[in-house]
Amino acid sequence: MQPYLPESMQAPTPLDAVTMDQLRRWMEQGAVLTVPALWCDADHNLHLSLGGLPAVIPREQAALGIAEGTVREIAILSRVGKVVCCRITAIPDHGPIVLSRTAVQRDALHHLLYERKPGDILPAVVTNTTAFGAFCDVGCGVPALLPLENISVSRISHGGDRFDVGQELFVVLQRQDPEAGRVTVTLKELLGTWEENAARFQTGQTVPAIVRSVQPYGVFLELTPNLSGLAEADDTLHPGQVVSAYIKAILPDRQKIKLSVLDTLDPALLPPPVLRYTQTEGHLEYWEYSPSNARLRTVFPR
């Protein structure tokens, strides 16, 4: 079990019958609490409640990088109405109990940088999508970059083409940068090889597909995030459209699928896409999309 889960995957700390003695014990133990942030004041301090007792996370303790000016204030403002991981740092005689979120985040980041290894599989939650990929919470609000090229074999132009904010994922730790205090993750290695994905389809089937690229010589259609095929050229189509695709041929020796577009579809009438993982825990040392494609091969350093 990972000791530092993404914040939204952690169960809130039971506080209904909490006593002051219990709060003091938690402070002495350095216990990690998971508590909803109720509101944020004009100075960007987060306010919470510990069993009816007022508590505050000072601005500089609300997110890693805020004190240094390397992280934008939205990292604090976006926590209102959501749980945050924190520790009690002070219980004054007068005024709110003082908490720190960054104290927990520093421990979680240290764990990711020094106690994990590239190739380790982690749970993650998407916190933002961009033109260069997505950012994920990989432990107590610690962000990790999931670059666009790491998301899937099928090419997309924006992280939002694949994810919704708040979506839970499994990712693989790809790179650690202790000097910068950052980690990078990857996803495509968990979504199957060409052979594993192609085995889900048969020649003669008609299935939904997503238009990913329109070229003069044909249209690339995504059947799964790690499997695409080529249909005849059609300049009436555009990326992002959902179509019905007839599978004309599956050519394992060439890792190719020939398709034909039959119609455009209303995506609202289809079930939301689900990522199918080949592995959701443990460690990867090596991944190969197909023996003939050296470009889509990943070796995780020991």
CSV table of C-alpha atoms in Angstrom, one decimal:
chain,number,residue,atom,x,y,z
A,1,MET,CA,0.0,0.0,0.0
A,2,GLN,CA,1.4,3.4,-1.0
A,3,PRO,CA,1.9,5.5,2.2
A,4,TYR,CA,1.1,8.7,0.4
A,5,LEU,CA,-2.1,8.5,-1.7
A,6,PRO,CA,-3.5,11.4,-3.8
A,7,GLU,CA,-5.5,13.7,-1.6
A,8,SER,CA,-8.9,13.0,-3.2
A,9,MET,CA,-8.3,9.2,-2.8
A,10,GLN,CA,-7.9,9.5,1.0
A,11,ALA,CA,-10.7,9.0,3.4
A,12,PRO,CA,-11.5,12.1,5.6
A,13,THR,CA,-10.2,11.9,9.1
A,14,PRO,CA,-13.2,11.2,11.6
A,15,LEU,CA,-13.5,14.3,13.7
A,16,ASP,CA,-17.1,14.1,15.1
A,17,ALA,CA,-16.0,13.2,18.6
A,18,VAL,CA,-12.4,14.4,18.6
A,19,THR,CA,-11.1,15.8,21.9
A,20,MET,CA,-8.4,18.4,22.6
A,21,ASP,CA,-6.3,15.6,24.1
A,22,GLN,CA,-6.6,13.6,20.8
A,23,LEU,CA,-5.5,16.7,18.8
A,24,ARG,CA,-2.5,17.2,21.0
A,25,ARG,CA,-1.5,13.5,20.6
A,26,TRP,CA,-1.9,13.9,16.8
A,27,MET,CA,0.4,16.9,16.9
A,28,GLU,CA,3.0,15.0,19.0
A,29,GLN,CA,2.9,12.0,16.7
A,30,GLY,CA,3.0,14.1,13.5
A,31,ALA,CA,-0.2,12.3,12.3
A,32,VAL,CA,-1.4,13.1,8.8
A,33,LEU,CA,-5.0,14.4,8.8
A,34,THR,CA,-7.3,14.6,5.8
A,35,VAL,CA,-9.7,17.5,6.3
A,36,PRO,CA,-11.9,19.5,3.9
A,37,ALA,CA,-10.8,23.1,3.3
A,38,LEU,CA,-13.9,25.2,4.0
A,39,TRP,CA,-12.9,28.6,2.7
A,40,CYS,CA,-10.0,30.8,1.8
A,41,ASP,CA,-9.5,34.3,3.0
A,42,ALA,CA,-8.3,37.4,1.1
A,43,ASP,CA,-4.7,36.6,2.3
A,44,HIS,CA,-5.0,33.1,0.9
A,45,ASN,CA,-5.0,31.3,4.2
A,46,LEU,CA,-7.1,28.1,4.1
A,47,HIS,CA,-9.7,27.7,6.9
A,48,LEU,CA,-10.9,24.3,8.2
A,49,SER,CA,-12.7,22.8,11.2
A,50,LEU,CA,-11.4,20.1,13.4
A,51,GLY,CA,-14.5,18.7,15.2
A,52,GLY,CA,-16.0,22.2,15.4
A,53,LEU,CA,-12.7,23.9,16.4
A,54,PRO,CA,-11.4,26.5,14.0
A,55,ALA,CA,-8.2,25.7,12.2
A,56,VAL,CA,-6.1,27.5,9.6
A,57,ILE,CA,-3.4,26.6,7.1
A,58,PRO,CA,-1.3,29.8,6.6
A,59,ARG,CA,-0.7,30.7,3.0
A,60,GLU,CA,3.0,29.7,3.0
A,61,GLN,CA,2.1,26.3,4.4
A,62,ALA,CA,-0.8,25.6,2.0
A,63,ALA,CA,1.2,24.3,-1.0
A,64,LEU,CA,4.7,23.5,-1.9
A,65,GLY,CA,6.4,26.3,-3.9
A,66,ILE,CA,4.1,29.1,-2.6
A,67,ALA,CA,6.6,30.5,-0.2
A,68,GLU,CA,9.3,30.4,-2.9
A,69,GLY,CA,7.1,32.0,-5.5
A,70,THR,CA,7.4,29.1,-7.9
A,71,VAL,CA,3.8,28.0,-7.7
A,72,ARG,CA,0.7,30.1,-8.5
A,73,GLU,CA,-1.9,31.0,-5.9
A,74,ILE,CA,-4.5,28.8,-7.7
A,75,ALA,CA,-2.7,25.9,-6.0
A,76,ILE,CA,-4.3,27.2,-2.8
A,77,LEU,CA,-7.6,28.6,-4.1
A,78,SER,CA,-8.5,25.4,-5.9
A,79,ARG,CA,-8.5,23.4,-2.6
A,80,VAL,CA,-11.6,25.1,-1.3
A,81,GLY,CA,-14.3,22.4,-0.8
A,82,LYS,CA,-11.8,19.6,-1.2
A,83,VAL,CA,-9.8,17.6,1.3
A,84,VAL,CA,-6.2,18.5,2.1
A,85,CYS,CA,-3.6,16.4,3.9
A,86,CYS,CA,-2.1,18.3,6.8
A,87,ARG,CA,-0.4,18.1,10.2
A,88,ILE,CA,-1.1,20.0,13.3
A,89,THR,CA,1.9,22.3,14.0
A,90,ALA,CA,0.5,24.5,16.9
A,91,ILE,CA,-2.5,24.5,19.3
A,92,PRO,CA,-2.4,28.1,20.7
A,93,ASP,CA,-4.4,29.1,23.8
A,94,HIS,CA,-6.2,31.6,21.7
A,95,GLY,CA,-7.0,31.6,18.0
A,96,PRO,CA,-7.3,28.8,15.5
A,97,ILE,CA,-5.3,25.6,15.5
A,98,VAL,CA,-2.4,25.9,13.0
A,99,LEU,CA,-1.9,23.3,10.4
A,100,SER,CA,0.6,22.7,7.6
A,101,ARG,CA,0.0,21.0,4.3
A,102,THR,CA,3.5,21.5,3.0
A,103,ALA,CA,5.0,19.5,5.9
A,104,VAL,CA,3.1,16.4,4.6
A,105,GLN,CA,3.9,17.2,1.0
A,106,ARG,CA,7.6,17.4,1.7
A,107,ASP,CA,7.5,13.9,3.2
A,108,ALA,CA,5.5,12.6,0.2
A,109,LEU,CA,8.0,14.2,-2.3
A,110,HIS,CA,11.0,12.8,-0.4
A,111,HIS,CA,9.3,9.4,-0.6
A,112,LEU,CA,8.8,9.8,-4.4
A,113,LEU,CA,12.3,11.1,-5.0
A,114,TYR,CA,14.4,8.8,-2.8
A,115,GLU,CA,12.3,5.7,-1.8
A,116,ARG,CA,10.6,4.9,-5.1
A,117,LYS,CA,12.3,3.7,-8.3
A,118,PRO,CA,11.6,4.4,-12.0
A,119,GLY,CA,9.2,1.8,-13.1
A,120,ASP,CA,7.1,1.8,-9.9
A,121,ILE,CA,3.3,1.9,-10.5
A,122,LEU,CA,1.5,4.7,-8.6
A,123,PRO,CA,-2.1,5.8,-8.2
A,124,ALA,CA,-2.7,9.3,-9.4
A,125,VAL,CA,-5.5,11.9,-9.9
A,126,VAL,CA,-5.6,14.4,-12.8
A,127,THR,CA,-5.5,17.9,-11.5
A,128,ASN,CA,-5.0,19.9,-14.7
A,129,THR,CA,-4.8,19.3,-18.4
A,130,THR,CA,-2.7,21.3,-20.8
A,131,ALA,CA,-1.4,21.3,-24.4
A,132,PHE,CA,1.7,19.5,-23.2
A,133,GLY,CA,0.0,16.8,-21.2
A,134,ALA,CA,-1.5,16.7,-17.7
A,135,PHE,CA,-0.6,17.3,-14.1
A,136,CYS,CA,-1.4,14.6,-11.6
A,137,ASP,CA,-1.5,14.4,-7.8
A,138,VAL,CA,0.7,11.5,-7.0
A,139,GLY,CA,0.6,11.8,-3.2
A,140,CYS,CA,-0.8,14.3,-0.8
A,141,GLY,CA,-1.1,17.0,-3.5
A,142,VAL,CA,2.4,16.6,-4.8
A,143,PRO,CA,2.2,17.3,-8.6
A,144,ALA,CA,3.8,15.2,-11.3
A,145,LEU,CA,3.9,16.0,-15.0
A,146,LEU,CA,2.4,13.4,-17.4
A,147,PRO,CA,3.8,14.6,-20.8
A,148,LEU,CA,1.6,14.4,-23.8
A,149,GLU,CA,3.9,11.8,-25.5
A,150,ASN,CA,3.7,9.6,-22.4
A,151,ILE,CA,-0.1,9.4,-22.3
A,152,SER,CA,-0.8,6.9,-25.1
A,153,VAL,CA,0.5,5.5,-28.4
A,154,SER,CA,-2.5,7.1,-30.2
A,155,ARG,CA,-1.5,10.7,-30.7
A,156,ILE,CA,-3.5,13.5,-29.1
A,157,SER,CA,-3.1,17.2,-29.2
A,158,HIS,CA,-4.1,18.1,-25.6
A,159,GLY,CA,-4.3,16.4,-22.3
A,160,GLY,CA,-8.0,17.1,-22.2
A,161,ASP,CA,-8.5,14.9,-25.2
A,162,ARG,CA,-7.9,12.0,-22.9
A,163,PHE,CA,-8.6,13.0,-19.3
A,164,ASP,CA,-11.1,14.9,-17.2
A,165,VAL,CA,-9.9,16.8,-14.1
A,166,GLY,CA,-10.4,14.6,-11.1
A,167,GLN,CA,-10.0,11.4,-13.1
A,168,GLU,CA,-8.2,8.6,-11.2
A,169,LEU,CA,-5.4,6.9,-13.0
A,170,PHE,CA,-2.5,4.5,-12.6
A,171,VAL,CA,0.8,5.8,-13.8
A,172,VAL,CA,4.4,4.7,-13.9
A,173,LEU,CA,7.2,6.7,-12.2
A,174,GLN,CA,9.5,7.6,-15.2
A,175,ARG,CA,12.0,10.2,-13.9
A,176,GLN,CA,13.1,11.7,-10.6
A,177,ASP,CA,14.8,15.1,-10.4
A,178,PRO,CA,15.9,15.7,-6.8
A,179,GLU,CA,17.6,18.9,-7.6
A,180,ALA,CA,14.4,20.5,-9.0
A,181,GLY,CA,12.2,18.5,-6.6
A,182,ARG,CA,10.1,17.1,-9.5
A,183,VAL,CA,8.9,13.8,-10.8
A,184,THR,CA,7.6,12.8,-14.2
A,185,VAL,CA,5.3,9.9,-14.9
A,186,THR,CA,4.1,7.9,-17.9
A,187,LEU,CA,0.9,6.0,-18.7
A,188,LYS,CA,1.1,4.3,-22.1
A,189,GLU,CA,3.2,1.4,-20.7
A,190,LEU,CA,0.1,0.3,-18.7
A,191,LEU,CA,-2.3,0.3,-21.6
A,192,GLY,CA,-1.1,-2.8,-23.5
A,193,THR,CA,1.0,-3.7,-26.5
A,194,TRP,CA,-0.1,-3.7,-30.1
A,195,GLU,CA,-0.9,-7.4,-29.9
A,196,GLU,CA,-2.8,-7.1,-26.6
A,197,ASN,CA,-5.0,-4.3,-28.0
A,198,ALA,CA,-5.5,-5.8,-31.4
A,199,ALA,CA,-6.7,-9.1,-29.8
A,200,ARG,CA,-9.9,-7.3,-28.7
A,201,PHE,CA,-11.0,-6.8,-32.3
A,202,GLN,CA,-11.9,-9.0,-35.3
A,203,THR,CA,-12.0,-8.4,-39.0
A,204,GLY,CA,-15.6,-7.7,-40.0
A,205,GLN,CA,-16.6,-5.9,-36.8
A,206,THR,CA,-18.0,-2.3,-36.8
A,207,VAL,CA,-16.9,-0.4,-33.7
A,208,PRO,CA,-16.8,3.2,-32.4
A,209,ALA,CA,-13.5,5.1,-33.1
A,210,ILE,CA,-12.1,8.6,-32.5
A,211,VAL,CA,-10.7,10.6,-35.4
A,212,ARG,CA,-7.2,11.6,-34.3
A,213,SER,CA,-5.5,12.9,-37.5
A,214,VAL,CA,-6.7,13.7,-41.0
A,215,GLN,CA,-4.1,13.4,-43.7
A,216,PRO,CA,-4.2,13.7,-47.5
A,217,TYR,CA,-3.5,9.9,-47.6
A,218,GLY,CA,-6.0,8.8,-45.0
A,219,VAL,CA,-7.6,9.3,-41.6
A,220,PHE,CA,-6.1,7.8,-38.4
A,221,LEU,CA,-8.8,6.4,-36.1
A,222,GLU,CA,-8.2,5.5,-32.5
A,223,LEU,CA,-9.8,2.2,-31.5
A,224,THR,CA,-8.1,2.2,-28.0
A,225,PRO,CA,-5.6,4.6,-26.5
A,226,ASN,CA,-2.8,2.3,-27.6
A,227,LEU,CA,-4.3,1.2,-31.0
A,228,SER,CA,-5.0,3.1,-34.1
A,229,GLY,CA,-5.9,2.2,-37.7
A,230,LEU,CA,-6.0,4.0,-41.0
A,231,ALA,CA,-9.2,4.7,-43.0
A,232,GLU,CA,-9.6,6.2,-46.5
A,233,ALA,CA,-8.9,9.9,-46.9
A,234,ASP,CA,-12.0,12.1,-46.0
A,235,ASP,CA,-11.6,15.8,-45.7
A,236,THR,CA,-15.1,16.2,-44.1
A,237,LEU,CA,-13.8,14.6,-40.9
A,238,HIS,CA,-11.9,16.4,-38.1
A,239,PRO,CA,-9.9,15.4,-35.0
A,240,GLY,CA,-12.1,14.6,-32.0
A,241,GLN,CA,-15.1,13.3,-34.0
A,242,VAL,CA,-16.5,9.9,-33.0
A,243,VAL,CA,-17.3,7.6,-35.9
A,244,SER,CA,-18.4,4.1,-36.6
A,245,ALA,CA,-15.5,2.2,-38.2
A,246,TYR,CA,-15.7,-1.1,-40.1
A,247,ILE,CA,-12.6,-3.3,-39.7
A,248,LYS,CA,-11.5,-4.4,-43.1
A,249,ALA,CA,-8.3,-6.1,-42.1
A,250,ILE,CA,-6.0,-6.8,-39.2
A,251,LEU,CA,-2.4,-7.4,-40.3
A,252,PRO,CA,-0.3,-8.6,-37.3
A,253,ASP,CA,2.9,-9.1,-39.2
A,254,ARG,CA,2.8,-5.3,-40.1
A,255,GLN,CA,1.1,-4.1,-37.0
A,256,LYS,CA,-1.6,-2.4,-39.1
A,257,ILE,CA,-5.3,-2.2,-39.1
A,258,LYS,CA,-7.3,-1.2,-42.2
A,259,LEU,CA,-10.6,0.6,-41.5
A,260,SER,CA,-13.5,2.3,-43.3
A,261,VAL,CA,-15.6,5.1,-41.8
A,262,LEU,CA,-19.3,4.3,-42.1
A,263,ASP,CA,-20.9,7.2,-40.2
A,264,THR,CA,-20.4,9.9,-37.6
A,265,LEU,CA,-21.7,9.3,-34.1
A,266,ASP,CA,-23.1,11.3,-31.2
A,267,PRO,CA,-20.6,10.7,-28.3
A,268,ALA,CA,-23.3,11.5,-25.8
A,269,LEU,CA,-25.1,8.2,-26.8
A,270,LEU,CA,-22.0,6.1,-26.1
A,271,PRO,CA,-20.6,5.0,-22.7
A,272,PRO,CA,-17.6,7.1,-21.5
A,273,PRO,CA,-14.3,5.5,-22.5
A,274,VAL,CA,-12.6,3.4,-19.9
A,275,LEU,CA,-8.8,2.9,-19.7
A,276,ARG,CA,-8.0,-0.7,-19.6
A,277,TYR,CA,-4.8,-1.5,-17.7
A,278,THR,CA,-2.5,-4.5,-18.1
A,279,GLN,CA,-1.0,-3.9,-14.6
A,280,THR,CA,-2.1,-1.6,-11.7
A,281,GLU,CA,0.5,-2.4,-9.1
A,282,GLY,CA,4.1,-3.4,-8.7
A,283,HIS,CA,7.0,-2.5,-10.9
A,284,LEU,CA,8.0,-2.4,-14.6
A,285,GLU,CA,11.5,-2.8,-15.8
A,286,TYR,CA,10.8,-2.9,-19.5
A,287,TRP,CA,8.0,-2.3,-21.9
A,288,GLU,CA,7.8,-2.9,-25.7
A,289,TYR,CA,4.8,-1.9,-27.8
A,290,SER,CA,5.8,-4.3,-30.6
A,291,PRO,CA,9.1,-6.1,-31.4
A,292,SER,CA,9.4,-4.2,-34.7
A,293,ASN,CA,9.0,-0.7,-33.2
A,294,ALA,CA,12.1,0.4,-31.3
A,295,ARG,CA,10.7,3.9,-31.0
A,296,LEU,CA,7.9,2.6,-28.7
A,297,ARG,CA,10.1,0.8,-26.2
A,298,THR,CA,10.7,1.9,-22.6
A,299,VAL,CA,13.5,0.7,-20.3
A,300,PHE,CA,13.2,2.0,-16.7
A,301,PRO,CA,16.7,2.5,-15.1
A,302,ARG,CA,17.5,0.5,-12.1
